[in-house]
Coordinates of C-alpha atoms in Angstrom, one line a residue:
Chain A
M1 CA 2.7 -23.0 21.3
A2 CA 6.3 -21.8 21.5
N3 CA 5.3 -19.6 18.4
E4 CA 2.6 -17.5 19.1
L5 CA 1.4 -14.9 16.5
I6 CA 2.8 -11.4 17.2
Y7 CA 0.3 -9.0 15.2
L8 CA 1.6 -5.6 14.4
D9 CA -1.0 -4.7 11.8
N10 CA -3.5 -3.2 14.1
S11 CA -3.9 0.1 11.5
A12 CA -5.2 -2.6 9.1
S13 CA -7.5 -3.9 11.4
T14 CA -7.5 -4.9 15.1
R15 CA -8.7 -8.1 17.0
L16 CA -12.2 -7.8 18.6
D17 CA -12.1 -7.0 22.3
E18 CA -14.4 -9.8 23.7
R19 CA -16.4 -7.3 25.8
V20 CA -17.4 -5.9 22.7
L21 CA -18.7 -9.0 21.2
E22 CA -20.5 -9.6 24.7
A23 CA -22.1 -6.1 24.5
M24 CA -23.4 -6.9 21.0
K25 CA -24.8 -10.4 21.4
Q26 CA -28.1 -9.1 22.9
Y27 CA -28.7 -7.1 19.7
Y28 CA -28.4 -10.4 17.5
F29 CA -30.4 -12.7 19.7
D30 CA -32.8 -11.0 21.8
T31 CA -33.3 -7.3 21.0
Y32 CA -33.0 -8.0 17.3
A33 CA -35.8 -5.9 16.1
V34 CA -35.3 -3.0 13.9
A35 CA -35.2 0.6 15.3
T36 CA -38.9 1.5 15.2
S37 CA -40.6 4.8 15.7
E38 CA -41.7 5.2 19.3
F39 CA -45.3 4.4 18.5
A40 CA -44.4 0.6 17.3
Y41 CA -43.8 -2.2 19.4
T42 CA -41.5 -2.6 22.5
L43 CA -38.8 -4.8 21.1
G44 CA -38.2 -2.0 18.4
I45 CA -38.2 0.6 20.7
E46 CA -35.7 -1.1 22.9
A47 CA -33.7 -1.4 19.6
R48 CA -34.0 2.3 19.1
E49 CA -33.0 3.0 22.4
A50 CA -29.9 0.9 22.1
L51 CA -29.1 2.7 18.8
D52 CA -29.6 6.3 20.3
D53 CA -27.6 5.3 23.3
S54 CA -24.6 4.1 21.3
R55 CA -24.7 7.4 19.2
E56 CA -24.8 9.3 22.4
K57 CA -21.8 7.5 23.7
I58 CA -19.7 8.0 20.5
A59 CA -20.8 11.7 20.4
K60 CA -19.6 12.3 23.9
K61 CA -16.2 11.2 23.0
L62 CA -15.9 14.0 20.6
E63 CA -17.8 16.5 22.7
A64 CA -20.6 16.5 20.0
T65 CA -24.3 16.1 20.3
A66 CA -26.0 12.7 19.3
E67 CA -27.6 14.2 16.2
E68 CA -24.4 14.9 14.6
I69 CA -23.4 11.2 14.4
V70 CA -24.3 9.3 11.3
F71 CA -23.6 5.9 11.3
T72 CA -22.3 4.1 8.1
S73 CA -20.8 0.8 7.1
G74 CA -17.3 1.9 7.8
S75 CA -14.8 4.7 7.2
T76 CA -14.8 4.1 3.3
E77 CA -18.4 5.0 3.2
S78 CA -17.8 8.0 5.8
S79 CA -15.7 9.5 3.5
N80 CA -17.5 9.0 0.4
L81 CA -20.6 10.5 2.0
A82 CA -18.7 13.4 3.5
I83 CA -17.1 14.1 0.2
K84 CA -19.6 13.5 -2.6
G85 CA -22.5 14.5 -0.2
V86 CA -20.9 17.8 0.5
L87 CA -19.6 18.6 -2.9
R88 CA -22.9 17.7 -4.6
A89 CA -25.1 19.7 -2.0
N90 CA -23.2 22.9 -2.7
K91 CA -22.8 23.1 -6.6
K92 CA -24.1 26.5 -6.5
K93 CA -21.2 27.7 -4.5
G94 CA -18.7 25.8 -6.7
K95 CA -17.2 22.6 -7.5
H96 CA -13.8 22.7 -6.0
I97 CA -12.2 20.1 -3.6
I98 CA -8.9 20.4 -1.8
V99 CA -7.1 17.3 -0.6
S100 CA -3.5 16.0 0.2
T101 CA -1.4 13.6 -1.9
I102 CA -1.4 11.2 1.0
E103 CA -4.8 10.8 1.8
D104 CA -6.2 7.5 2.0
F105 CA -8.0 5.7 -1.0
P106 CA -11.5 6.5 0.1
V107 CA -10.7 10.3 -0.1
L108 CA -8.3 10.3 -2.8
N109 CA -10.5 8.1 -4.9
S110 CA -13.7 10.1 -4.2
A111 CA -11.8 13.1 -5.2
K112 CA -10.8 11.4 -8.5
A113 CA -14.3 10.2 -9.1
L114 CA -15.8 13.8 -8.8
E115 CA -13.1 15.1 -11.2
R116 CA -14.5 12.6 -13.9
E117 CA -17.9 14.2 -13.2
G118 CA -16.5 17.4 -13.6
Y119 CA -15.6 18.7 -10.4
K120 CA -12.0 20.0 -9.8
A121 CA -9.6 18.6 -7.5
T122 CA -6.5 20.3 -5.9
Y123 CA -4.0 17.6 -4.5
L124 CA -1.7 19.4 -2.1
P125 CA 1.7 18.0 -1.8
V126 CA 3.4 17.2 1.7
D127 CA 6.7 17.6 3.1
G128 CA 9.4 15.0 3.8
E129 CA 7.6 14.2 7.2
G130 CA 4.1 14.1 5.6
F131 CA 2.9 17.7 6.6
I132 CA 0.9 19.8 4.4
D133 CA 2.2 23.4 3.8
L134 CA -0.4 25.6 5.6
E135 CA 0.4 28.6 3.2
A136 CA -0.1 26.4 0.0
L137 CA -3.6 25.3 1.7
Q138 CA -4.5 29.0 2.0
N139 CA -3.3 29.7 -1.6
A140 CA -5.2 26.8 -2.9
I141 CA -8.5 28.0 -1.7
T142 CA -10.7 29.9 -4.5
P143 CA -14.0 31.2 -4.2
E144 CA -15.3 28.2 -5.9
T145 CA -13.8 25.8 -3.2
V146 CA -16.4 23.9 -1.3
L147 CA -14.5 21.4 0.8
I148 CA -11.0 20.9 2.1
S149 CA -10.6 17.1 3.3
I150 CA -7.1 16.7 5.0
Q151 CA -6.7 13.5 7.2
H152 CA -6.1 13.8 10.8
A153 CA -3.3 11.2 10.7
N154 CA -1.9 9.2 8.1
Q155 CA -2.6 5.6 7.8
E156 CA 0.9 4.6 6.9
I157 CA 3.4 6.8 8.4
G158 CA 1.2 8.0 11.3
T159 CA 1.7 11.9 10.6
L160 CA -0.6 14.1 12.7
Q161 CA -1.5 17.0 10.7
N162 CA -1.8 20.4 12.2
I163 CA -5.6 19.8 12.1
Q164 CA -6.5 22.9 14.5
A165 CA -4.7 25.2 12.3
I166 CA -6.1 23.7 9.1
A167 CA -9.7 23.8 10.6
E168 CA -9.3 27.5 11.5
I169 CA -8.1 28.2 8.0
S170 CA -11.3 26.7 6.6
Q171 CA -13.5 28.5 9.0
E172 CA -11.9 31.6 8.1
K173 CA -12.4 31.3 4.5
K174 CA -15.9 29.9 4.8
V175 CA -14.9 26.4 3.4
L176 CA -16.1 23.4 4.7
F177 CA -13.6 20.9 6.3
H178 CA -13.7 17.1 6.6
S179 CA -11.0 15.0 8.1
D180 CA -10.5 11.5 8.0
A181 CA -10.0 10.4 11.6
T182 CA -9.7 6.6 11.3
H183 CA -6.3 6.4 12.6
T184 CA -7.1 8.9 15.4
F185 CA -10.5 8.3 16.8
G186 CA -10.1 6.9 20.4
R187 CA -6.2 7.0 20.1
V188 CA -5.6 10.9 19.9
A189 CA -8.0 13.4 21.8
I190 CA -10.5 15.3 19.7
N191 CA -12.8 18.1 20.8
I192 CA -15.0 19.3 18.4
E193 CA -16.1 22.5 20.7
K194 CA -12.6 23.7 20.3
L195 CA -11.9 22.2 16.8
P196 CA -13.8 23.9 14.0
V197 CA -14.1 21.0 11.9
D198 CA -17.4 20.2 9.9
L199 CA -17.0 16.5 9.2
L200 CA -15.0 13.5 10.7
T201 CA -14.4 10.0 9.3
L202 CA -14.8 7.7 12.4
S203 CA -14.0 3.9 12.4
A204 CA -14.6 1.0 14.7
H205 CA -12.4 -1.9 13.7
T206 CA -9.4 0.1 14.2
I207 CA -9.9 0.2 17.9
H208 CA -11.0 -3.4 18.6
G209 CA -14.5 -2.6 17.6
P210 CA -16.5 -4.6 15.0
R211 CA -16.0 -4.2 11.2
G212 CA -18.9 -3.2 9.1
I213 CA -19.7 -0.2 11.2
G214 CA -18.3 3.3 11.1
A215 CA -19.4 6.8 11.6
L216 CA -19.5 10.3 10.0
F217 CA -19.6 13.4 12.4
V218 CA -21.5 16.0 10.8
R219 CA -21.7 19.3 12.3
K220 CA -25.0 20.9 12.8
N221 CA -26.2 22.7 9.8
T222 CA -23.5 21.4 7.5
P223 CA -25.2 21.4 3.9
I224 CA -24.9 17.5 2.8
K225 CA -26.8 15.2 0.5
K226 CA -27.1 11.4 0.8
H227 CA -25.6 9.5 -1.9
L228 CA -27.3 6.2 -1.4
D229 CA -30.9 6.2 -2.1
G230 CA -33.6 4.3 0.4
G231 CA -35.3 5.0 3.4
F232 CA -35.0 7.9 5.8
Q233 CA -32.6 6.3 8.4
E234 CA -29.7 8.1 10.3
F235 CA -31.2 11.7 9.9
N236 CA -32.1 11.0 6.4
L237 CA -28.3 10.7 5.3
R238 CA -27.8 7.0 5.3
P239 CA -30.3 4.9 4.4
G240 CA -30.5 1.2 5.1
V241 CA -31.7 -1.0 8.4
E242 CA -29.5 0.1 11.1
N243 CA -26.8 -2.0 12.1
I244 CA -27.6 -1.9 15.9
P245 CA -25.3 -4.6 17.0
G246 CA -22.5 -2.9 15.3
A247 CA -23.4 0.4 16.5
V248 CA -23.5 -1.0 20.4
G249 CA -20.2 -2.6 19.6
F250 CA -18.7 0.7 18.3
A251 CA -19.8 2.5 21.5
K252 CA -18.4 -0.3 23.7
A253 CA -15.1 0.0 21.9
V254 CA -14.9 3.6 22.5
E255 CA -15.9 3.2 26.0
L256 CA -13.0 0.7 26.5
I257 CA -10.2 3.1 25.3
T258 CA -8.3 4.7 28.1
A259 CA -5.6 7.6 28.1
E260 CA -3.4 4.9 29.9
E261 CA -3.6 2.5 27.0
N262 CA -2.7 5.3 24.4
E263 CA 0.3 6.0 26.6
R264 CA 1.2 2.3 26.7
L265 CA 1.2 1.9 22.9
K266 CA 3.2 5.3 22.6
Q267 CA 5.9 3.5 24.8
L268 CA 5.7 0.3 22.6
R269 CA 6.1 2.5 19.6
D270 CA 9.1 4.5 20.9
R271 CA 10.7 1.1 22.2
L272 CA 10.6 -0.4 18.8
I273 CA 12.0 2.7 17.0
D274 CA 14.7 3.2 19.7
K275 CA 15.8 -0.6 19.6
V276 CA 15.7 -0.6 15.7
F277 CA 17.8 2.5 15.4
K278 CA 20.3 1.0 17.9
Q279 CA 20.5 -2.3 16.4
V280 CA 20.1 -2.0 12.6
P281 CA 22.2 0.4 10.4
D282 CA 20.8 2.1 7.5
V283 CA 17.2 2.7 8.7
T284 CA 15.1 5.7 8.1
L285 CA 12.1 6.7 10.0
N286 CA 9.2 7.6 8.1
G287 CA 7.0 10.2 9.3
H288 CA 7.5 12.7 12.5
R289 CA 9.5 11.4 15.4
T290 CA 6.8 12.6 17.9
K291 CA 3.9 14.1 15.9
R292 CA 2.6 10.7 15.1
T293 CA -0.3 8.5 16.2
P294 CA 0.7 6.4 19.5
Q295 CA 0.2 3.3 17.6
N296 CA 2.4 3.8 14.2
A297 CA 6.1 3.1 13.5
N298 CA 7.2 3.1 10.1
I299 CA 10.6 2.2 9.2
T300 CA 12.5 1.9 6.0
F301 CA 15.3 -0.6 5.9
H302 CA 17.5 0.2 3.1
F303 CA 18.9 -2.2 0.4
V304 CA 16.2 -4.8 1.1
E305 CA 12.8 -5.5 -0.2
G306 CA 9.7 -5.2 2.0
E307 CA 7.9 -8.3 0.8
S308 CA 11.0 -10.5 1.4
I309 CA 11.0 -9.0 5.1
T310 CA 7.3 -9.7 5.5
L311 CA 7.5 -13.1 4.3
H312 CA 10.4 -14.1 6.7
L313 CA 8.5 -12.4 9.4
D314 CA 5.4 -14.3 8.7
M315 CA 7.8 -17.4 8.9
H316 CA 8.1 -16.4 12.2
G317 CA 4.5 -15.9 13.1
I318 CA 4.9 -11.9 12.9
A319 CA 2.4 -10.0 10.9
V320 CA 3.4 -6.5 9.7
S321 CA 2.9 -4.6 6.4
T322 CA 5.1 -2.8 3.8
G323 CA 4.7 -0.1 1.2
S324 CA 6.6 -2.0 -1.3
A325 CA 5.1 -2.4 -4.9
C326 CA 5.2 -5.9 -4.8
F327 CA 3.2 -6.2 -1.7
S328 CA 0.2 -4.0 -2.9
K329 CA -2.7 -5.0 -4.9
S330 CA -2.0 -2.7 -7.5
L331 CA 1.8 -3.5 -8.0
E332 CA 2.5 0.3 -7.0
A333 CA 4.7 1.5 -4.5
S334 CA 2.9 3.2 -1.5
H335 CA 1.6 6.6 -2.5
V336 CA 2.7 7.7 0.8
I337 CA 6.2 7.1 1.0
M338 CA 6.5 8.5 -2.6
G339 CA 4.5 11.5 -1.4
I340 CA 6.8 12.3 1.3
G341 CA 9.5 12.6 -1.4
G342 CA 10.6 9.2 -1.2
D343 CA 11.9 7.2 -4.2
H344 CA 11.1 3.8 -4.9
E345 CA 14.0 2.3 -3.0
R346 CA 12.5 4.0 0.2
A347 CA 9.0 2.5 -0.2
H348 CA 10.4 -0.8 -1.2
G349 CA 12.0 -1.4 2.0
S350 CA 9.5 0.2 4.3
I351 CA 7.7 -1.7 7.1
R352 CA 4.7 -0.6 8.9
F353 CA 4.3 -1.7 12.7
T354 CA 0.9 -0.8 14.2
F355 CA 0.3 -1.4 17.8
G356 CA -3.2 -2.3 19.4
R357 CA -4.4 -3.3 22.9
F358 CA -3.1 -7.0 22.9
N359 CA 0.6 -6.3 22.3
K360 CA 3.0 -6.9 24.9
Q361 CA 6.5 -5.5 25.6
K362 CA 8.4 -8.6 25.1
E363 CA 6.9 -8.9 21.7
V364 CA 8.3 -5.8 20.7
D365 CA 11.8 -7.0 21.7
K366 CA 11.3 -10.2 19.9
V367 CA 10.3 -8.5 16.7
V368 CA 13.4 -6.3 16.9
E369 CA 15.7 -9.2 17.2
I370 CA 14.1 -11.3 14.4
I371 CA 13.8 -8.4 12.1
S372 CA 17.4 -7.4 12.7
E373 CA 18.6 -11.0 11.8
I374 CA 16.3 -10.8 8.7
V375 CA 17.6 -7.5 7.3
K376 CA 21.2 -8.7 7.8
N377 CA 20.5 -11.9 5.8
L378 CA 18.9 -10.0 3.1
R379 CA 21.3 -7.4 2.9
E380 CA 24.0 -10.1 2.4
I381 CA 22.3 -11.2 -0.9
S382 CA 21.4 -7.7 -2.0
P383 CA 23.5 -6.1 -4.8
L384 CA 22.9 -2.7 -3.2
S385 CA 24.5 -3.2 -0.1
N386 CA 27.9 -4.3 -0.6
K387 CA 29.6 -1.0 -0.4
Chain B
M1 CA 7.7 -22.3 12.0
S2 CA 3.8 -21.4 11.8
K3 CA 1.9 -22.5 8.9
I4 CA 2.3 -20.5 5.9
K5 CA -0.7 -19.5 4.0
L6 CA 0.9 -17.4 1.3
P7 CA 0.3 -18.4 -2.3
Y8 CA 3.9 -19.8 -2.9
T9 CA 4.9 -23.4 -3.5
K10 CA 7.0 -25.3 -1.1
K11 CA 10.1 -24.9 -3.5
V12 CA 9.7 -21.3 -4.0
L13 CA 9.8 -20.8 -0.1
E14 CA 12.8 -23.0 0.2
H15 CA 14.7 -21.4 -2.6
F16 CA 13.6 -17.9 -0.7
K17 CA 14.9 -19.2 2.6
N18 CA 18.1 -20.8 1.2
P19 CA 19.0 -19.2 -2.2
R20 CA 21.6 -21.0 -4.1
N21 CA 24.4 -19.3 -5.7
V22 CA 24.3 -16.2 -3.8
G23 CA 27.1 -13.7 -4.5
E24 CA 29.2 -11.8 -7.1
I25 CA 32.1 -13.5 -9.1
E26 CA 35.1 -11.6 -9.3
N27 CA 36.4 -10.8 -12.8
P28 CA 33.5 -12.3 -14.5
D29 CA 33.3 -13.3 -18.2
G30 CA 29.6 -11.9 -18.3
K31 CA 27.7 -9.5 -16.0
A32 CA 24.4 -8.0 -15.8
I33 CA 22.2 -5.8 -13.7
E34 CA 18.7 -5.7 -14.5
G35 CA 16.5 -3.4 -12.6
S36 CA 12.8 -2.5 -12.8
P37 CA 12.0 1.0 -11.6
A38 CA 8.3 0.0 -11.7
C39 CA 8.6 -2.7 -9.3
G40 CA 11.7 -1.5 -7.8
D41 CA 13.3 -4.9 -7.9
M42 CA 16.8 -5.3 -9.2
V43 CA 18.9 -8.4 -10.0
Q44 CA 22.8 -8.8 -10.5
L45 CA 24.1 -11.8 -12.2
T46 CA 27.8 -12.6 -12.7
L47 CA 29.1 -15.9 -14.7
K48 CA 32.2 -17.4 -15.9
V49 CA 32.2 -19.3 -19.3
D50 CA 34.6 -22.0 -20.4
E51 CA 36.0 -20.6 -23.6
K52 CA 36.2 -23.8 -25.6
T53 CA 33.2 -25.7 -24.6
K54 CA 30.9 -22.4 -24.1
R55 CA 29.6 -23.9 -20.9
I56 CA 28.7 -21.9 -17.7
T57 CA 31.1 -23.1 -15.4
D58 CA 30.2 -20.6 -12.4
I59 CA 27.2 -18.5 -11.9
K60 CA 26.3 -16.1 -8.9
F61 CA 23.5 -13.5 -8.5
K62 CA 22.4 -11.1 -6.1
S63 CA 18.8 -9.8 -5.4
Y64 CA 17.2 -6.6 -4.3
G65 CA 13.8 -7.9 -4.6
C66 CA 10.7 -9.9 -3.4
A67 CA 10.4 -13.5 -2.8
S68 CA 9.6 -14.5 -6.2
N69 CA 12.5 -12.5 -7.5
I70 CA 14.9 -14.4 -5.0
A71 CA 13.6 -17.6 -5.5
T72 CA 13.8 -17.5 -9.6
G73 CA 17.2 -16.0 -9.1
S74 CA 18.2 -18.8 -7.2
I75 CA 16.3 -21.7 -9.5
I76 CA 17.8 -20.2 -12.8
T77 CA 21.6 -20.1 -11.5
E78 CA 20.9 -23.8 -10.6
M79 CA 19.4 -24.5 -14.2
A80 CA 22.0 -22.6 -16.0
K81 CA 25.2 -23.9 -14.2
G82 CA 26.9 -26.5 -16.5
K83 CA 24.9 -25.5 -19.5
T84 CA 26.3 -24.1 -22.8
I85 CA 25.5 -20.5 -23.2
D86 CA 23.2 -21.5 -25.9
E87 CA 21.4 -23.8 -23.9
A88 CA 21.2 -21.4 -21.1
K89 CA 19.8 -18.7 -23.3
K90 CA 16.8 -21.0 -23.9
I91 CA 15.8 -20.9 -20.1
S92 CA 12.7 -18.7 -19.9
W93 CA 10.7 -17.4 -17.2
K94 CA 8.1 -20.2 -18.1
S95 CA 10.6 -23.0 -17.4
A96 CA 12.1 -21.3 -14.4
S97 CA 8.5 -21.1 -13.2
E98 CA 7.8 -24.4 -13.9
E99 CA 10.8 -25.5 -12.1
L100 CA 9.8 -23.8 -9.0
G101 CA 6.3 -25.4 -9.2
G102 CA 4.6 -22.3 -10.5
L103 CA 4.6 -18.7 -9.3
P104 CA 1.2 -16.7 -8.8
A105 CA 0.7 -14.9 -12.1
V106 CA 0.7 -11.6 -10.4
K107 CA 4.5 -12.2 -9.5
A108 CA 5.5 -13.2 -13.2
H109 CA 7.0 -10.0 -13.5
C110 CA 9.3 -10.3 -10.7
S111 CA 10.6 -13.8 -12.1
V112 CA 11.2 -12.1 -15.7
L113 CA 13.7 -9.8 -14.3
A114 CA 15.9 -12.5 -13.2
V115 CA 15.5 -14.5 -16.3
S116 CA 16.5 -11.5 -18.2
S117 CA 19.5 -10.9 -16.1
L118 CA 20.6 -14.2 -17.3
R119 CA 20.3 -13.5 -20.9
E120 CA 21.8 -10.4 -20.5
A121 CA 24.8 -11.5 -18.7
I122 CA 25.3 -14.0 -21.7
R123 CA 24.8 -11.3 -24.2
N124 CA 27.3 -9.4 -22.2
Y125 CA 29.8 -12.4 -22.6
E126 CA 29.2 -12.6 -26.1
E127 CA 29.7 -8.8 -26.8
R128 CA 32.9 -8.9 -25.1
H129 CA 34.3 -11.9 -26.9
G130 CA 33.1 -10.5 -30.3
I131 CA 30.5 -13.1 -30.7
I132 CA 27.9 -10.4 -31.7
H133 CA 28.3 -6.7 -32.7
E134 CA 25.7 -4.9 -34.5
V135 CA 23.2 -2.7 -32.7
E136 CA 19.6 -3.8 -33.9
P137 CA 17.5 -0.6 -34.8
T138 CA 14.2 -0.5 -32.8
T139 CA 11.3 -1.7 -35.3
E140 CA 7.9 -2.8 -34.3
E141 CA 9.0 -6.4 -34.4
V142 CA 11.7 -5.5 -31.8
V143 CA 9.1 -3.7 -29.7
K144 CA 7.0 -6.7 -29.5
R145 CA 9.8 -9.0 -28.8
R146 CA 10.7 -6.6 -26.0
L147 CA 7.0 -6.5 -24.8
R148 CA 7.0 -10.0 -24.5
H149 CA 8.9 -9.7 -21.3
V150 CA 6.3 -7.3 -20.0
M151 CA 3.7 -9.5 -17.9
N152 CA -0.1 -9.0 -17.7
P153 CA -0.4 -9.2 -14.2
L154 CA -4.0 -10.5 -14.6
T155 CA -3.0 -13.6 -16.2
G156 CA 0.9 -14.1 -15.3
L157 CA 1.3 -14.3 -19.5
D158 CA 3.0 -11.6 -21.4
V159 CA 1.2 -8.5 -22.8
I160 CA 1.7 -9.7 -26.6
R161 CA 0.3 -13.1 -26.1
T162 CA -2.9 -11.8 -24.0
N163 CA -3.5 -9.3 -26.9
L164 CA -3.3 -6.3 -24.4
I165 CA -1.4 -4.2 -26.9
S166 CA -3.9 -2.8 -29.4
N167 CA -1.5 -0.6 -31.3
I168 CA 2.0 0.2 -31.8
S169 CA 3.3 3.1 -33.7
I170 CA 6.8 4.3 -34.4
K171 CA 7.8 7.9 -35.7
N172 CA 11.2 9.0 -36.5
G173 CA 12.0 12.2 -34.9
S174 CA 15.1 14.3 -35.2
D175 CA 16.8 13.0 -32.4
G176 CA 15.6 9.5 -31.9
K177 CA 12.5 7.4 -32.3
I178 CA 9.1 8.2 -30.6
I179 CA 7.3 4.9 -29.6
E180 CA 3.6 5.0 -29.0
I181 CA 2.0 1.9 -27.5
T182 CA -1.7 1.7 -26.8
V183 CA -2.6 -0.6 -24.1
D184 CA -6.3 -2.3 -24.1
L185 CA -6.9 -1.4 -20.4
P186 CA -8.9 1.6 -19.1
E187 CA -6.6 4.3 -17.6
D188 CA -7.8 4.0 -13.9
H189 CA -7.4 0.1 -14.1
Q190 CA -5.9 -1.3 -11.0
F191 CA -2.5 -2.3 -12.9
A192 CA -2.6 0.5 -15.5
N193 CA 0.6 2.4 -14.0
N194 CA 2.4 -0.8 -13.3
V195 CA 2.0 -1.9 -17.1
K196 CA 2.9 1.6 -18.2
K197 CA 6.0 1.7 -16.2
E198 CA 7.2 -1.7 -17.2
I199 CA 6.6 -1.0 -20.9
Q200 CA 8.7 2.2 -20.7
E201 CA 11.4 0.6 -18.9
K202 CA 11.8 -2.2 -21.6
I203 CA 12.1 0.1 -24.5
E204 CA 13.2 3.6 -23.3
H205 CA 16.8 2.5 -22.8
R206 CA 17.5 1.5 -26.3
K207 CA 19.9 3.9 -28.1
D208 CA 17.7 4.9 -31.0
V209 CA 14.6 5.7 -28.9
K210 CA 13.8 9.1 -27.8
K211 CA 10.5 8.5 -26.0
V212 CA 7.8 5.8 -25.3
I213 CA 4.4 7.1 -24.9
V214 CA 2.0 4.7 -23.4
K215 CA -1.7 5.3 -23.9
F216 CA -4.7 3.6 -22.6
L217 CA -8.0 2.6 -24.2
N218 CA -11.0 4.2 -22.3
N219 CA -14.0 2.5 -23.2

């Protein structure tokens, strides 16, 4: 086919790596038993070993211990468990949580759900590049504050928070700290021996692993309650028959990521940003130029609407996403672009390009050529651009 | 071209790719810019009217909007061209949508904007040519009429017809009317904010209105 698909929506989800699927197969067809205790039957013990081994590999990536990794169904569940689990386990201390306004929906809506139950939430605003103000964070902390939940990197604009400083503030103030690392785990180095974070949301399908599996890092001795009721699996924090093929696939996906690959993604990202800025007038980069995830570029093409761009791109076999209200399921403009002080116009024409393992440099070049042409044509029919 | 799986008809995609009557007429007889801060879309429409026959001789539009918006702008200019202004006034979002082979329910509000721009441009022509003068006071009837332009994203029909409005109250303040509208949706509904903004946008600009308060029913 002359027109091969160019997929630049890797922060939504990625294509599974075949090697991941290969590693998983055994646990569907051969070692398919549940993870049993060591006194049960061989197949179950083998399954248990595979689960423990996967846990170990994921922990190692963070310099954590295996007992600190709780498998979940994905990052949505991980963030729900972290936030609801910690707040409900620490009612004696207080009922206050601090999050940022540009968190992804699992964090934001968990905080809102807790508010409906009588908890209090503070939503910290961010600056024009998506950073929270550390002083404002300090000031927001009260004796009632149980948890700070600030993402490591933003899902739409890729901004990397100063997570080290946030963690140190939380440590100093004796407040627990959760961070949604869905878009950084594997892509940006995290070492929990140096980073005093208490809980981290981890995802597999954003790094060419399977869907339906994620994890929550829970630092030893963190007071947390499970929020699903059932058996005693996952250190009594997450009941349900373990997803062993998923865990094996997750571990394999983590193993396959290299520093070179992340560097290559960064080059693709920079190439796209540089080329767009050279070729297309009236564009704005959303987020910080360098303090952003290697896989994310987010650019507003002024005077045009994002869904019109994505539809034209789709006709060329190119997949991206936009912060435009017309594109979203709630018909609301991106809360992230609005959160960084953008108006509807900025959200309206914002396009997110996110790279993955299977993207090539020539794809970047082709996308820039095509999008330049699309934006030029749409601007010709736009009432805003005839000045 | 790759196969498009989006829920748009061939005709919508065709008008989106090659919109008709794009541009701006110099010295138009009627002009309108309709914008929606909620969706962010904007449509500009200019037209020429033959003074004797009252027929629309030329019509052009520009769109800062999504595919449905562009396609509807294109189709209504085609539909309106050559019609008398009274005939053109009857072009509704429904007939435009039908002409396009249908639009997804959730996109109805995008097409409404293009249709309102046609009506407003005609109204602008009528005002300029002394066909209408008076400014209508905002009554419950007027509010209801305006709300017929707010789409229920769940059904693609307007909020009045789908009984989404459970109450309208109008209070006379010292410097303008305060309109309170209650919507039969929970506050945390997926579309609650969108509906709220669209309602405010349709009524707030009226000269005798000071404030529009939108409330939700939490059940």
